Coordinates of C-alpha atoms and ligand atoms in Angstrom, one line a residue:
X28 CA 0.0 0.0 0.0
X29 CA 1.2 3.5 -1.1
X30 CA 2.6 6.0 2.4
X31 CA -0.8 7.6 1.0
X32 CA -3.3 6.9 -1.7
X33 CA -4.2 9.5 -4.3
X34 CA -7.7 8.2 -3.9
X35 CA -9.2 5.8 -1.9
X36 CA -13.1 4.3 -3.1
X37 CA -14.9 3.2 -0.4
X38 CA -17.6 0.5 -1.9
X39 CA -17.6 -1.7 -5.2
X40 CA -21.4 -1.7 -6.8
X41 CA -21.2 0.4 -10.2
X42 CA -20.3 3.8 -9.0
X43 CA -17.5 3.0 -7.3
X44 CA -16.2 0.6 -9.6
X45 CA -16.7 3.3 -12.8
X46 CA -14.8 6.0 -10.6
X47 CA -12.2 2.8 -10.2
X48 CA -11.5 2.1 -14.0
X49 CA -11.5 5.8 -14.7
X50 CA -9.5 6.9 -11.9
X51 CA -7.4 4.1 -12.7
X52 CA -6.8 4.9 -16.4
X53 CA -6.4 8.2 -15.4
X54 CA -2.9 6.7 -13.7
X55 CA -4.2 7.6 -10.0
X56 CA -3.5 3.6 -8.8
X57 CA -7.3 3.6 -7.0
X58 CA -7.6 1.8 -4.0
X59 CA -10.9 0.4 -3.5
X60 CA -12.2 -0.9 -0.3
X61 CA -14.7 -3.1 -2.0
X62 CA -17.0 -3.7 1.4
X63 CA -17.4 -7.4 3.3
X64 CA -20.7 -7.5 0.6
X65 CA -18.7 -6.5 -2.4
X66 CA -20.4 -5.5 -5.4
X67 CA -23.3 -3.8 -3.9
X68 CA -27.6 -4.0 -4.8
X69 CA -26.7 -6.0 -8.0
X70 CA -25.4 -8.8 -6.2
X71 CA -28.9 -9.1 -4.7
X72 CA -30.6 -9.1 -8.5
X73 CA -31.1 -11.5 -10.9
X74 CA -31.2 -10.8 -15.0
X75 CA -30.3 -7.0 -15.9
X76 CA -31.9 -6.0 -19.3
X77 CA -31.9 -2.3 -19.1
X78 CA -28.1 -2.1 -18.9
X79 CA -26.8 -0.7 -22.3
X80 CA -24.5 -3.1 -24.2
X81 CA -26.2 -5.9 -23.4
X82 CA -28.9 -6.8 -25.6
X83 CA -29.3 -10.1 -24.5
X84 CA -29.3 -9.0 -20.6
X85 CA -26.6 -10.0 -18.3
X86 CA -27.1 -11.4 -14.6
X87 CA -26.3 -8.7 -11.8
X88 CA -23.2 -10.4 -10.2
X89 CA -21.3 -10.9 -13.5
X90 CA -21.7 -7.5 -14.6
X91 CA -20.4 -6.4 -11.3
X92 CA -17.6 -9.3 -12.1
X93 CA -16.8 -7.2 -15.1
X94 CA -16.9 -4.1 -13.9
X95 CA -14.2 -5.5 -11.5
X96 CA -11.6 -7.1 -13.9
X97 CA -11.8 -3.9 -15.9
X98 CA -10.8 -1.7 -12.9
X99 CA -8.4 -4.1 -12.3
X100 CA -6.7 -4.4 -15.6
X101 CA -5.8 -0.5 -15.3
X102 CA -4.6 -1.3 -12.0
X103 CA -6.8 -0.9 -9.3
X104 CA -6.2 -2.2 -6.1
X105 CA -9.1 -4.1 -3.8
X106 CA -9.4 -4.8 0.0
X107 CA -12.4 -7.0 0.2
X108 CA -13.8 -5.6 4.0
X109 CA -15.9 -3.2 4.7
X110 CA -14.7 0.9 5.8
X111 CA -14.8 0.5 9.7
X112 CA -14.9 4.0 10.4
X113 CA -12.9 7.5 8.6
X114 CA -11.7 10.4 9.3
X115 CA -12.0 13.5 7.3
X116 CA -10.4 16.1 10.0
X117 CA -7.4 17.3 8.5
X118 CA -5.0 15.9 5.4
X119 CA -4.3 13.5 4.7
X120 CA -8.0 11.9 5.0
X121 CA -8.0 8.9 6.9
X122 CA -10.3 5.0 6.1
X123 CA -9.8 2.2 8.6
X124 CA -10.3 -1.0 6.9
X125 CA -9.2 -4.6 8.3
X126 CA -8.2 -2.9 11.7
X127 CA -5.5 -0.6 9.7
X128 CA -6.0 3.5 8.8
X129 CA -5.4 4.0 5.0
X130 CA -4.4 7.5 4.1
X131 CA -5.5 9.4 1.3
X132 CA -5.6 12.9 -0.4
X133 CA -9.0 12.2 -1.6
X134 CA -11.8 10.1 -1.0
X135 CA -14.7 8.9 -3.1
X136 CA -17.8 7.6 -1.1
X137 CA -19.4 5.1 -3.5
X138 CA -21.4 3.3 -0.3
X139 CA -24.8 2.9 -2.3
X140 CA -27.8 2.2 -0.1
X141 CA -29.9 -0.7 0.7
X142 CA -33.6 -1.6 0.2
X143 CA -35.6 -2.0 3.6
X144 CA -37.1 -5.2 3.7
X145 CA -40.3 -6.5 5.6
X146 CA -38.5 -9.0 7.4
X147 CA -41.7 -11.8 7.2
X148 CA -41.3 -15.4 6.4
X149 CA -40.5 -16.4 2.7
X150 CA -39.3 -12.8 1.7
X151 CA -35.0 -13.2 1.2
X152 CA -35.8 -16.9 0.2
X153 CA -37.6 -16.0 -2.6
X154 CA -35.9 -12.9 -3.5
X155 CA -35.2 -12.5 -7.3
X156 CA -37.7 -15.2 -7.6
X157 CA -40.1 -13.2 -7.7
X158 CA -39.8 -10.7 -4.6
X159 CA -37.8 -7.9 -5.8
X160 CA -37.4 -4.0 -4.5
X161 CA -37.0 -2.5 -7.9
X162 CA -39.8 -2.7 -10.8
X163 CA -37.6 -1.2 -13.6
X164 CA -35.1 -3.8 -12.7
X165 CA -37.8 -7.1 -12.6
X166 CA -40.9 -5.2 -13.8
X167 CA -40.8 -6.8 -17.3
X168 CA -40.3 -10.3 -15.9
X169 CA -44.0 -10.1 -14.3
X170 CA -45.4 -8.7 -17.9
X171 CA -49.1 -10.1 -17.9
X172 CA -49.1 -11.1 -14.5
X173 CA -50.6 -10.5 -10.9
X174 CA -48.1 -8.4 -8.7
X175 CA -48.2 -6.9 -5.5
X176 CA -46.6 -3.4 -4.2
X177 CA -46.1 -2.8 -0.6
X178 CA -45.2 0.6 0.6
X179 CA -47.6 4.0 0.5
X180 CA -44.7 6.3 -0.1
X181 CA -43.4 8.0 -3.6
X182 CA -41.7 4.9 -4.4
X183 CA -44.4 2.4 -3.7
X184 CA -46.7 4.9 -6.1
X185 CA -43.7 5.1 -8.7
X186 CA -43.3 1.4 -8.4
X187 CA -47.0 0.7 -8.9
X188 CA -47.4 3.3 -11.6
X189 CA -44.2 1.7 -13.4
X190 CA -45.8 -2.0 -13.2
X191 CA -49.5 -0.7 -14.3
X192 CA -47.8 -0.4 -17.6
X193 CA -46.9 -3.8 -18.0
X194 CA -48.4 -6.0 -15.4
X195 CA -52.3 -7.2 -15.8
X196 CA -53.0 -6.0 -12.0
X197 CA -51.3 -4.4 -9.5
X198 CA -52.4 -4.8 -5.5
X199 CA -50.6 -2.0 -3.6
X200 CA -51.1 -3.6 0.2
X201 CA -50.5 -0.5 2.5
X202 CA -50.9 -0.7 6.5
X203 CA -52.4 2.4 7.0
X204 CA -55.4 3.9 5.2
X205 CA -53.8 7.1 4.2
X206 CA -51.0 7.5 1.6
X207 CA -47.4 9.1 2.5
X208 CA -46.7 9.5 -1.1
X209 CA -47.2 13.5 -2.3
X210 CA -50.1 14.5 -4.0
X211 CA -49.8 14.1 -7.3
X212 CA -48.2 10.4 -7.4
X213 CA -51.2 9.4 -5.2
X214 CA -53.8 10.9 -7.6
X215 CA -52.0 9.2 -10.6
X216 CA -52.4 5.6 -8.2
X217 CA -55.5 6.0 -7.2
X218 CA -56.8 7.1 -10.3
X219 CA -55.4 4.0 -12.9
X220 CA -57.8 1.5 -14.0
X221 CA -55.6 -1.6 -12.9
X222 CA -54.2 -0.2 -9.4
X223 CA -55.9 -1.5 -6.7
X224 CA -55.5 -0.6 -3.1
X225 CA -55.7 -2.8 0.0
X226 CA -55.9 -0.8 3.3
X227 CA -54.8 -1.1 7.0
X228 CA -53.2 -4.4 5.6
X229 CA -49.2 -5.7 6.2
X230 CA -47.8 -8.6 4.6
X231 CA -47.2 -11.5 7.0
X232 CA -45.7 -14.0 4.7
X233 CA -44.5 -14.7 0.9
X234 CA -45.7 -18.1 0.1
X235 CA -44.5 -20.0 -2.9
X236 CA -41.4 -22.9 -2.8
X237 CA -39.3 -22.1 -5.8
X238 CA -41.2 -18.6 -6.8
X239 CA -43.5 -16.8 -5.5
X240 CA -47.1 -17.9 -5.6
X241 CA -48.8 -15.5 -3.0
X242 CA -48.7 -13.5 0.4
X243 CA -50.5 -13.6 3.7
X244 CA -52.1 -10.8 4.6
X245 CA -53.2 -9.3 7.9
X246 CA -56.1 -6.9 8.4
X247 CA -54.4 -4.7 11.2
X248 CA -57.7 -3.5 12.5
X249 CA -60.0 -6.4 12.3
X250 CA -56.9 -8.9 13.0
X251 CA -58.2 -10.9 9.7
X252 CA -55.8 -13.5 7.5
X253 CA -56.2 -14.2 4.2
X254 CA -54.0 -15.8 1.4
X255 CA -53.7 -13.2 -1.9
X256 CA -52.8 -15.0 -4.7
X257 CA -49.8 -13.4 -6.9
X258 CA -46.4 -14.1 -8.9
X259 CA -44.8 -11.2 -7.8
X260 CA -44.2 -8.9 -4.8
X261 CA -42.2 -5.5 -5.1
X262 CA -41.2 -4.3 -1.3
X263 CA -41.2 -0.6 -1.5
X264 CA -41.4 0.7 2.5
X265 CA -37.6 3.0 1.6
X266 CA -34.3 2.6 1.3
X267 CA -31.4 3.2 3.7
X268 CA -28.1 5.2 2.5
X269 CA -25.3 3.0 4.1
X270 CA -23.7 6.2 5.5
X271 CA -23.0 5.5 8.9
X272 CA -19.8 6.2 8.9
X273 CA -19.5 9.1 7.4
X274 CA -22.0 10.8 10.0
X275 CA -20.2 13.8 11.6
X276 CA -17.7 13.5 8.6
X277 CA -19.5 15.0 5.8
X278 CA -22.9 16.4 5.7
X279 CA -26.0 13.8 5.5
X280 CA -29.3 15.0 4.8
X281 CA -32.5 14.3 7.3
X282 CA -32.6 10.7 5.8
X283 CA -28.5 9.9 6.6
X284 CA -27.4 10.7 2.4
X285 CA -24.7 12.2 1.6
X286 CA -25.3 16.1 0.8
X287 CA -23.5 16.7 -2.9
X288 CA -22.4 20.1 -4.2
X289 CA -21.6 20.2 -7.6
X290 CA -18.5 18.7 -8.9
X291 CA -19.7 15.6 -7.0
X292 CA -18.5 17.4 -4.1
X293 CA -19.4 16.6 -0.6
X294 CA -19.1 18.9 2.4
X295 CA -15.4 17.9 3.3
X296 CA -13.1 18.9 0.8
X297 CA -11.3 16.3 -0.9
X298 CA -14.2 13.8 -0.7
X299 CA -16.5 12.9 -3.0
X300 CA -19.7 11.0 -3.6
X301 CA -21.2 9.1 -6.2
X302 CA -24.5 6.9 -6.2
X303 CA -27.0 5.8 -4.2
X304 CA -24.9 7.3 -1.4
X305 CA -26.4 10.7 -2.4
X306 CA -28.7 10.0 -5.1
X307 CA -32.5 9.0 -3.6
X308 CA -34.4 9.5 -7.1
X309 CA -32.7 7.7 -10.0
X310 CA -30.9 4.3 -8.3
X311 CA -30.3 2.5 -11.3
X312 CA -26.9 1.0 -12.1
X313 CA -26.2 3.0 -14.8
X314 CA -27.1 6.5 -13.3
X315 CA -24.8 5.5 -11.0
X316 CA -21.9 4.6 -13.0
X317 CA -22.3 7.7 -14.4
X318 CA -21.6 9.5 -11.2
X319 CA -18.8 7.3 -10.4
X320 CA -16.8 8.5 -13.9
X321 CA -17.9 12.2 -13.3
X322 CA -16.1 11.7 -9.7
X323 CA -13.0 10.5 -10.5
X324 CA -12.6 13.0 -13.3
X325 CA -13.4 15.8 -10.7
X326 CA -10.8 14.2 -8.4
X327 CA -8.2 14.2 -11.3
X328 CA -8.5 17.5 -11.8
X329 CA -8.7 18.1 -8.2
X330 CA -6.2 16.6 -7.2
X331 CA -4.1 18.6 -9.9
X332 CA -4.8 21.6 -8.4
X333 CA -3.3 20.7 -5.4
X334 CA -0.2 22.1 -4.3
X335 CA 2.2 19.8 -3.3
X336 CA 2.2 18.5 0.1
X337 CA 4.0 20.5 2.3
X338 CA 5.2 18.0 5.3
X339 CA 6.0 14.9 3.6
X340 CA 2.8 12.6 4.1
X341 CA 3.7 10.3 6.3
X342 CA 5.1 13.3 8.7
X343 CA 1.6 14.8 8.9
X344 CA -0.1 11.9 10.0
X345 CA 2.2 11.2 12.9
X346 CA 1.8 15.2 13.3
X347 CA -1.9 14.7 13.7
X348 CA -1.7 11.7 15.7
X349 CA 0.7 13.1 18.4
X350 CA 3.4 10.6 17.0
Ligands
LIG417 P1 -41.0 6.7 2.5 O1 -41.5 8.0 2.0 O2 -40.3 6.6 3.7 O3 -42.3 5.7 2.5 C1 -42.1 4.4 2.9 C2 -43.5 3.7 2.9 O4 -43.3 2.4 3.3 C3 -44.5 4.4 3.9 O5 -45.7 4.5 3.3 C4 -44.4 3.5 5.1 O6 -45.7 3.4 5.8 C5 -44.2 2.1 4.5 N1 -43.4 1.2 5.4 C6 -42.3 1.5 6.0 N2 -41.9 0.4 6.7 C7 -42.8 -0.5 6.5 C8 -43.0 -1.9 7.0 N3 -42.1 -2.5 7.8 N4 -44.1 -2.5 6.6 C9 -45.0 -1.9 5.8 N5 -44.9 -0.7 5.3 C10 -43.8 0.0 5.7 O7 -40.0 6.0 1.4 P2 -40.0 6.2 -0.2 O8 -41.3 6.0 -0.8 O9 -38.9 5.3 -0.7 O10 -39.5 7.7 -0.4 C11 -38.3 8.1 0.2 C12 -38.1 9.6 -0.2 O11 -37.8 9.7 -1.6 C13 -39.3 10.5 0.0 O12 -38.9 11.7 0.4 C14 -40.0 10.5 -1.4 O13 -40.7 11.7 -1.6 C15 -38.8 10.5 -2.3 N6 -39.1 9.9 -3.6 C16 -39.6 10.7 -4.5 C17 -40.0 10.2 -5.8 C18 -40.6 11.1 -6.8 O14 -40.7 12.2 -6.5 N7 -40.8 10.6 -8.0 C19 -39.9 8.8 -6.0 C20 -39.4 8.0 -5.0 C21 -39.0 8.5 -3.8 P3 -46.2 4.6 6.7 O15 -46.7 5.6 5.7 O16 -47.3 4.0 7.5 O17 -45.0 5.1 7.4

């Protein structure tokens, strides 16, 4: 390991590894720490249509397995463990990883975020066979079929709206009787012919053995069970930025992701983000390769406008640690 990195990438789904093959070519020597669940949310999916290049679609993990040997051909380094903790205080910036602090002059945060999950019977054993947590990534699988949408908020509605299109019915199961979602998404819901809405309801169990066949549902008023027959469930109840680390280090928003000021900028200078990390709207794997190449070319030319360090590296860390 360099005395310190020119960049270190903290995750390994598509934004950081697109910030890793560009930094890379861009002769920066990347280091990535690639997370104990390396490869991020497309590890979790199954087939990937909507991912240019691939016309005849492409299953999640290997395209995050070729994301990887292209980083690595232009030489990026990995440490397969998570980020234990960082810290941005001074220069250089500072990642733990394996029990050891890495130092860097900058820092990409490429952490992505994770779908909640319900947590009931059946649900992570039949994930990508039929439960899923993103309808533009398995909508088109359930073409003709009977799906069901849990979640009241923006995304349940975008979700539902999304698989309307394509599905023959949609059952949005909701355990409250009043939507979160704003205004206008819950007009759009309400309003379309093959949305339908079941109320004060949660979603005890996925059944189905090799794919999903229906849930059990439970009438949180009246206490009521009943089987709802169905070949796909989308769980749409939020997502969670995996920030924790970074709290007190860079700026979060209310809901923990990362605040961004342009040139993929976060609020600590010399850090960056790209990805889910920041972005709450888009969350698709190509949006977020996109951000990962427009960081690492902002570090680049970052990084060239440095001046050059001062105290030799090594120096200032021991400075800053009371060495
Ligand atoms: P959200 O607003 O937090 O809504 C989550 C929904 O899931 C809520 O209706 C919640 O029910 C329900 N829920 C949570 N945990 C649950 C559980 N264990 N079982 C059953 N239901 C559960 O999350 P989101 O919809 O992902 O939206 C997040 C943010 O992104 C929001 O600010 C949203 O406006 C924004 N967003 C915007 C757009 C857009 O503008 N097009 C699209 C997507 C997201 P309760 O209502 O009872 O709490």
């Amino acid at each position: 390991m360099a005395a310190v990195e020119n960049v270190v990438i903290i995750g390994s789904g598509p934004a950081g590894l697109t910030a890793a093959l560009y930094a890379a070519r861009a002769g920066l020597e990347p280091l990535v720490v690639a997370g104990f669940q390396a490869g991020g949310q497309l590890m979790l999916t199954t087939e990937v249509e909507n991912f240019p290049g691939f016309p005849d679609g492409i299953m999640g993990p290997e395209l995050m397995t070729r994301m990887r040997q292209q980083a690595q051909r232009f030489g990026t380094r990995f440490i397969d463990a998570d980020a234990d903790e960082v810290d941005f205080s001074g220069h250089p910036l500072r990642v733990k990883a394996q029990g050891c602090w890495i130092d860097a002059r900058a820092v990409i945060i490429a952490t992505g975020a994770s779908a909640r999950w319900l947590g009931v019977p059946g649900e992570e054993r039949l994930r990508g066979h039929g439960v899923s947590s993103c309808a533009t990534c398995d909508g088109f699988f359930f073409r003709e079929r009977d799906v069901v949408v849990v979640g009241g908020g923006d995304s349940a509605m975008e979700e539902a709206l999304f698989l309307a299109n394509l599905c023959r019915s949609v059952t949005v199961v909701h355990r409250r009787r009043e939507l979160r979602a704003s205004r206008i998404m819950q007009e759009r819901a309400l309003n379309h012919p093959r949305i339908r809405f079941i109320w004060d309801t949660v979603v005890e169990e996925i059944l189905g053995d090799d794919r999903v066949t229906g849930v059990r549902l439970r009438n949180v008023q009246t206490g009521e069970t009943r089987d709802l027959a169905c070949d796909a469930v989308f769980v749409a109840i939020g997502h969670q930025p995996n920030t924790a680390i970074f709290r007190g280090q860079v700026e979060l928003d209310q809901d923990g992701y990362v605040r961004m000021y342009p040139g993929m900028r976060t609020s600590r200078e010399g850090v960056f983000v790209a990805g889910d990390a920041e972005d709450r709207r888009y969350r698709q794997a190509i949006t977020a390769a996109a951000a990962g190449c427009k960081a690492a070319m902002e570090v680049e030319r970052w990084l060239a406008e440095q001046p050059l360090e001062p105290t030799a590296p090594a120096d200032a860390a021991a400075a800053r640690d009371g060495r």
